[in-house]
């Protein structure tokens, strides 16, 4: 394994008596983008919280399995040490510090970083290059930014910790298609600069374009896994997540309807 491979092995999670994840395993190779697909309640956000060690903030707990980064276990340490080890999470819903300025939000993101002042300066230059609007609005309150700009700030704040692996939870949620495409382009650029990405995204078409490998999570279990090209060609994935109708099945159904027309409706 590479120095920043993230490996989740047989991970199980519960919220009290409710089992949210059941023996989930996946790997994010160094400098790769891996995506997790699934509907609401599948356990996608829970998976990211388990990796970042923030489950306890939501009333959950890991009940089995391991999480390692570069061969070293991180499933038994605190969230601050996970950040220092090289894993940063961008939570769903942007969740910027609305009353703080853009600059202060970015400084807050660097608090858990392992490096010193010089590293923070390099990280700040990087996020300003990725998101020039954040440099222009450094002294503006984050709550006054547009939704797309707040998403940029949320990603930039996580990057201030100089992560080896970035956990992204629904980055396109609630954004107009053009802004979602801009965020996707930025994720691609972040990855090309050497940061691995574990992406949770309901926009399956966008996720499959960004990632090289995908996992489908249903009711807390991985039901499909493989290269994105293979999953994108899967009838099940196309039907359930890409909105593509199985043309043969549709033709069969139409033929059956013509052969057996519906009974007349009784009027009361």
CSV table of C-alpha atoms in Angstrom, one decimal:
chain,number,residue,atom,x,y,z
A,1,UNK,CA,0.0,0.0,0.0
A,2,UNK,CA,1.1,3.6,-0.6
A,3,UNK,CA,1.8,6.1,2.1
A,4,UNK,CA,-1.7,7.6,2.1
A,5,UNK,CA,-3.9,4.7,1.2
A,6,UNK,CA,-7.1,4.8,3.2
A,7,UNK,CA,-8.5,1.3,4.0
A,8,UNK,CA,-11.8,0.6,5.6
A,9,UNK,CA,-12.1,-3.1,6.6
A,10,UNK,CA,-15.3,-4.8,7.9
A,11,UNK,CA,-16.6,-1.5,9.4
A,12,UNK,CA,-19.8,-1.8,11.4
A,13,UNK,CA,-21.6,1.2,13.1
A,14,UNK,CA,-24.6,1.6,15.3
A,15,UNK,CA,-26.8,4.4,16.6
A,16,UNK,CA,-27.9,2.8,19.8
A,17,UNK,CA,-29.7,-0.4,18.9
A,18,UNK,CA,-29.9,0.6,15.2
A,19,UNK,CA,-27.2,-0.9,13.0
A,20,UNK,CA,-26.3,1.7,10.4
A,21,UNK,CA,-23.3,0.0,8.7
A,22,UNK,CA,-22.6,-3.7,8.4
A,23,UNK,CA,-19.1,-5.0,7.6
A,24,UNK,CA,-18.3,-2.3,5.0
A,25,UNK,CA,-15.0,-2.6,3.3
A,26,UNK,CA,-13.4,-0.2,0.7
A,27,UNK,CA,-10.1,1.3,-0.2
A,28,UNK,CA,-9.0,4.7,-1.4
A,29,UNK,CA,-5.6,4.3,-3.1
A,30,UNK,CA,-3.1,7.1,-2.9
A,31,UNK,CA,-4.0,10.0,-5.3
A,32,UNK,CA,-7.3,8.3,-6.3
A,33,UNK,CA,-11.0,9.4,-6.3
A,34,UNK,CA,-13.4,6.8,-5.0
A,35,UNK,CA,-17.1,7.4,-4.8
A,36,UNK,CA,-19.9,5.9,-2.7
A,37,UNK,CA,-23.4,5.9,-4.2
A,38,UNK,CA,-26.7,5.2,-2.5
A,39,UNK,CA,-30.1,6.7,-1.7
A,40,UNK,CA,-31.1,8.5,1.4
A,41,UNK,CA,-30.5,6.5,4.6
A,42,UNK,CA,-28.1,4.1,2.9
A,43,UNK,CA,-25.3,5.0,5.4
A,44,UNK,CA,-23.1,7.2,3.2
A,45,UNK,CA,-22.7,10.1,5.7
A,46,UNK,CA,-22.3,7.6,8.5
A,47,UNK,CA,-19.4,6.0,6.7
A,48,UNK,CA,-17.6,9.4,6.4
A,49,UNK,CA,-18.3,10.2,10.0
A,50,UNK,CA,-16.8,6.8,11.1
A,51,UNK,CA,-13.6,7.5,9.1
A,52,UNK,CA,-13.3,11.0,10.5
A,53,UNK,CA,-14.1,9.9,14.0
A,54,UNK,CA,-17.0,12.4,14.4
A,55,UNK,CA,-19.7,9.7,14.9
A,56,UNK,CA,-20.0,10.4,18.6
A,57,UNK,CA,-21.2,14.0,17.8
A,58,UNK,CA,-24.2,12.4,16.1
A,59,UNK,CA,-24.9,9.7,18.7
A,60,UNK,CA,-23.2,6.9,16.8
A,61,UNK,CA,-20.4,4.5,17.6
A,62,UNK,CA,-18.2,2.0,15.7
A,63,UNK,CA,-19.0,-1.5,16.8
A,64,UNK,CA,-16.5,-3.4,14.6
A,65,UNK,CA,-13.8,-3.2,11.9
A,66,UNK,CA,-10.8,-1.0,11.3
A,67,UNK,CA,-9.8,2.1,9.5
A,68,UNK,CA,-6.2,2.6,8.5
A,69,UNK,CA,-4.2,5.4,6.7
A,70,UNK,CA,-0.9,4.4,5.2
A,71,UNK,CA,-1.0,1.2,7.2
A,72,UNK,CA,-1.6,2.9,10.6
A,73,UNK,CA,-4.9,2.5,12.4
A,74,UNK,CA,-6.9,5.7,12.9
A,75,UNK,CA,-10.1,4.2,14.2
A,76,UNK,CA,-9.2,4.5,17.8
A,77,UNK,CA,-8.0,8.2,18.0
A,78,UNK,CA,-9.8,11.5,18.4
A,79,UNK,CA,-11.1,13.6,15.5
A,80,UNK,CA,-8.3,16.2,16.0
A,81,UNK,CA,-5.7,13.5,15.6
A,82,UNK,CA,-7.4,12.2,12.5
A,83,UNK,CA,-7.0,15.6,11.0
A,84,UNK,CA,-3.4,15.8,12.0
A,85,UNK,CA,-2.9,12.3,10.5
A,86,UNK,CA,-4.1,13.6,7.1
A,87,UNK,CA,-7.9,13.1,6.8
A,88,UNK,CA,-10.2,16.1,6.5
A,89,UNK,CA,-14.0,16.0,6.0
A,90,UNK,CA,-16.3,18.5,4.3
A,91,UNK,CA,-19.7,17.8,5.8
A,92,UNK,CA,-23.0,17.8,4.0
A,93,UNK,CA,-24.8,21.1,3.9
A,94,UNK,CA,-21.7,23.3,3.7
A,95,UNK,CA,-21.9,24.3,7.4
A,96,UNK,CA,-19.5,27.3,7.3
A,97,UNK,CA,-19.2,29.5,10.4
A,98,UNK,CA,-21.7,32.1,9.1
A,99,UNK,CA,-20.8,34.9,11.5
A,100,UNK,CA,-17.1,34.6,10.9
A,101,UNK,CA,-15.2,36.1,8.0
A,102,UNK,CA,-14.0,34.0,5.1
A,103,UNK,CA,-10.4,34.5,6.3
A,104,UNK,CA,-11.3,33.4,9.8
A,105,UNK,CA,-13.1,30.3,8.5
A,106,UNK,CA,-9.9,29.4,6.7
A,107,UNK,CA,-7.8,30.0,9.7
A,108,UNK,CA,-10.1,27.7,11.7
A,109,UNK,CA,-9.6,25.0,9.1
A,110,UNK,CA,-5.8,25.1,9.7
A,111,UNK,CA,-6.1,24.6,13.5
A,112,UNK,CA,-5.8,20.9,13.4
A,113,UNK,CA,-3.0,20.8,10.8
A,114,UNK,CA,0.3,19.1,11.7
A,115,UNK,CA,2.5,21.7,10.0
A,116,UNK,CA,3.6,25.2,11.1
A,117,UNK,CA,3.1,28.8,9.9
A,118,UNK,CA,4.9,28.2,6.6
A,119,UNK,CA,2.7,25.2,5.8
A,120,UNK,CA,-0.4,27.3,6.5
A,121,UNK,CA,0.8,30.0,4.2
A,122,UNK,CA,1.3,27.5,1.4
A,123,UNK,CA,-2.2,26.0,2.1
A,124,UNK,CA,-3.7,29.5,1.9
A,125,UNK,CA,-2.1,30.2,-1.4
A,126,UNK,CA,-3.4,26.9,-2.7
A,127,UNK,CA,-7.0,27.6,-1.8
A,128,UNK,CA,-6.8,31.1,-3.1
A,129,UNK,CA,-5.6,29.7,-6.4
A,130,UNK,CA,-8.4,27.2,-6.5
A,131,UNK,CA,-11.0,29.7,-5.3
A,132,UNK,CA,-10.0,33.2,-6.2
A,133,UNK,CA,-13.4,34.6,-5.0
A,134,UNK,CA,-12.4,33.6,-1.4
A,135,UNK,CA,-9.4,35.9,-1.7
A,136,UNK,CA,-11.5,38.7,-3.0
A,137,UNK,CA,-14.0,38.3,-0.1
A,138,UNK,CA,-11.6,37.5,2.7
A,139,UNK,CA,-13.2,40.0,5.1
A,140,UNK,CA,-16.8,39.2,4.2
A,141,UNK,CA,-18.9,37.2,6.6
A,142,UNK,CA,-19.3,33.7,5.4
A,143,UNK,CA,-23.1,33.7,5.9
A,144,UNK,CA,-23.4,36.4,3.2
A,145,UNK,CA,-21.8,34.3,0.5
A,146,UNK,CA,-23.9,32.5,-2.1
A,147,UNK,CA,-24.6,28.8,-1.7
A,148,UNK,CA,-21.9,27.9,-4.3
A,149,UNK,CA,-19.4,30.2,-2.6
A,150,UNK,CA,-20.2,28.7,0.8
A,151,UNK,CA,-19.5,25.2,-0.7
A,152,UNK,CA,-16.2,26.5,-2.0
A,153,UNK,CA,-15.3,27.9,1.4
A,154,UNK,CA,-16.2,24.5,3.1
A,155,UNK,CA,-13.9,22.7,0.8
A,156,UNK,CA,-11.2,25.3,1.1
A,157,UNK,CA,-11.4,25.2,4.9
A,158,UNK,CA,-10.8,21.4,4.9
A,159,UNK,CA,-7.9,21.9,2.5
A,160,UNK,CA,-6.2,24.3,5.0
A,161,UNK,CA,-5.3,21.2,7.1
A,162,UNK,CA,-3.3,19.9,4.0
A,163,UNK,CA,-5.0,16.5,4.0
A,164,UNK,CA,-3.8,13.4,2.3
A,165,UNK,CA,-7.4,12.2,2.0
A,166,UNK,CA,-10.4,14.6,1.6
A,167,UNK,CA,-13.8,13.3,2.6
A,168,UNK,CA,-16.5,15.0,0.6
A,169,UNK,CA,-20.2,14.6,1.6
A,170,UNK,CA,-22.7,15.6,-1.1
A,171,UNK,CA,-20.7,18.6,-2.5
A,172,UNK,CA,-23.2,19.3,-5.3
A,173,UNK,CA,-26.3,19.2,-3.0
A,174,UNK,CA,-28.6,22.2,-3.5
A,175,UNK,CA,-26.4,23.8,-6.2
A,176,UNK,CA,-27.4,24.9,-9.7
A,177,UNK,CA,-26.0,22.6,-12.4
A,178,UNK,CA,-23.4,25.1,-13.5
A,179,UNK,CA,-22.1,25.6,-10.0
A,180,UNK,CA,-22.1,21.8,-9.4
A,181,UNK,CA,-20.0,21.4,-12.5
A,182,UNK,CA,-17.6,24.0,-11.2
A,183,UNK,CA,-17.3,22.2,-7.9
A,184,UNK,CA,-16.7,19.0,-9.8
A,185,UNK,CA,-13.9,20.6,-11.8
A,186,UNK,CA,-12.3,21.8,-8.6
A,187,UNK,CA,-12.5,18.3,-7.0
A,188,UNK,CA,-10.7,17.0,-10.1
A,189,UNK,CA,-8.0,19.6,-9.8
A,190,UNK,CA,-7.5,18.9,-6.1
A,191,UNK,CA,-7.0,15.3,-6.9
A,192,UNK,CA,-4.6,16.0,-9.7
A,193,UNK,CA,-2.5,18.0,-7.2
A,194,UNK,CA,-2.1,14.7,-5.2
A,195,UNK,CA,-5.0,14.7,-2.7
A,196,UNK,CA,-7.0,11.5,-2.5
A,197,UNK,CA,-10.8,11.9,-2.4
A,198,UNK,CA,-13.6,9.7,-0.9
A,199,UNK,CA,-16.7,11.2,-2.4
A,200,UNK,CA,-20.3,10.6,-1.3
A,201,UNK,CA,-22.7,12.0,-3.8
A,202,UNK,CA,-26.3,11.4,-4.8
A,203,UNK,CA,-25.6,12.9,-8.3
A,204,UNK,CA,-24.4,9.5,-9.6
A,205,UNK,CA,-23.6,10.8,-13.1
A,206,UNK,CA,-21.3,13.5,-11.7
A,207,UNK,CA,-19.7,11.0,-9.2
A,208,UNK,CA,-19.0,8.4,-11.8
A,209,UNK,CA,-17.3,11.0,-14.0
A,210,UNK,CA,-15.0,12.0,-11.2
A,211,UNK,CA,-14.1,8.7,-9.7
A,212,UNK,CA,-12.1,5.7,-10.9
A,213,UNK,CA,-13.8,3.2,-8.5
A,214,UNK,CA,-17.3,3.1,-7.0
A,215,UNK,CA,-19.2,1.3,-4.3
A,216,UNK,CA,-23.0,1.1,-4.0
A,217,UNK,CA,-24.2,1.3,-0.4
A,218,UNK,CA,-27.7,0.0,0.4
A,219,UNK,CA,-29.2,-0.1,3.9
A,220,UNK,CA,-25.7,-0.1,5.4
A,221,UNK,CA,-24.1,-2.8,3.2
A,222,UNK,CA,-22.0,-2.6,0.1
A,223,UNK,CA,-24.0,-4.4,-2.6
A,224,UNK,CA,-22.0,-3.5,-5.7
A,225,UNK,CA,-18.3,-2.5,-6.2
A,226,UNK,CA,-16.0,-2.0,-9.1
A,227,UNK,CA,-14.4,0.4,-11.6
A,228,UNK,CA,-16.7,3.2,-12.4
A,229,UNK,CA,-16.8,2.3,-16.1
A,230,UNK,CA,-18.1,-1.1,-15.2
A,231,UNK,CA,-20.7,0.2,-12.8
A,232,UNK,CA,-21.9,2.9,-15.2
A,233,UNK,CA,-22.6,0.1,-17.7
A,234,UNK,CA,-24.5,-2.0,-15.2
A,235,UNK,CA,-28.2,-2.1,-15.9
A,236,UNK,CA,-29.0,-1.9,-12.1
A,237,UNK,CA,-26.8,1.2,-11.6
A,238,UNK,CA,-28.2,2.8,-14.8
A,239,UNK,CA,-31.7,2.2,-13.8
A,240,UNK,CA,-31.5,3.1,-10.1
A,241,UNK,CA,-29.0,5.9,-10.0
A,242,UNK,CA,-28.7,7.3,-13.5
A,243,UNK,CA,-32.3,7.3,-14.5
A,244,UNK,CA,-31.7,5.2,-17.6
A,245,UNK,CA,-34.6,2.9,-18.5
A,246,UNK,CA,-33.9,-0.7,-19.5
A,247,UNK,CA,-35.1,-0.4,-23.1
A,248,UNK,CA,-35.7,-4.1,-23.5
A,249,UNK,CA,-37.7,-4.4,-20.3
A,250,UNK,CA,-39.7,-1.3,-21.3
A,251,UNK,CA,-40.4,-2.9,-24.7
A,252,UNK,CA,-41.5,-6.1,-23.1
A,253,UNK,CA,-43.8,-4.3,-20.7
A,254,UNK,CA,-45.3,-2.3,-23.6
A,255,UNK,CA,-45.9,-5.5,-25.5
A,256,UNK,CA,-47.5,-7.2,-22.5
A,257,UNK,CA,-49.8,-4.2,-22.1
A,258,UNK,CA,-50.9,-4.4,-25.7
A,259,UNK,CA,-51.6,-8.1,-25.4
A,260,UNK,CA,-53.5,-7.8,-22.1
A,261,UNK,CA,-55.2,-4.4,-22.0
A,262,UNK,CA,-56.4,-3.1,-18.7
A,263,UNK,CA,-59.9,-4.0,-17.6
A,264,UNK,CA,-62.4,-1.2,-17.9
A,265,UNK,CA,-62.7,1.0,-14.8
A,266,UNK,CA,-65.9,0.5,-12.8
A,267,UNK,CA,-67.7,3.8,-12.2
A,268,UNK,CA,-69.6,4.1,-8.9
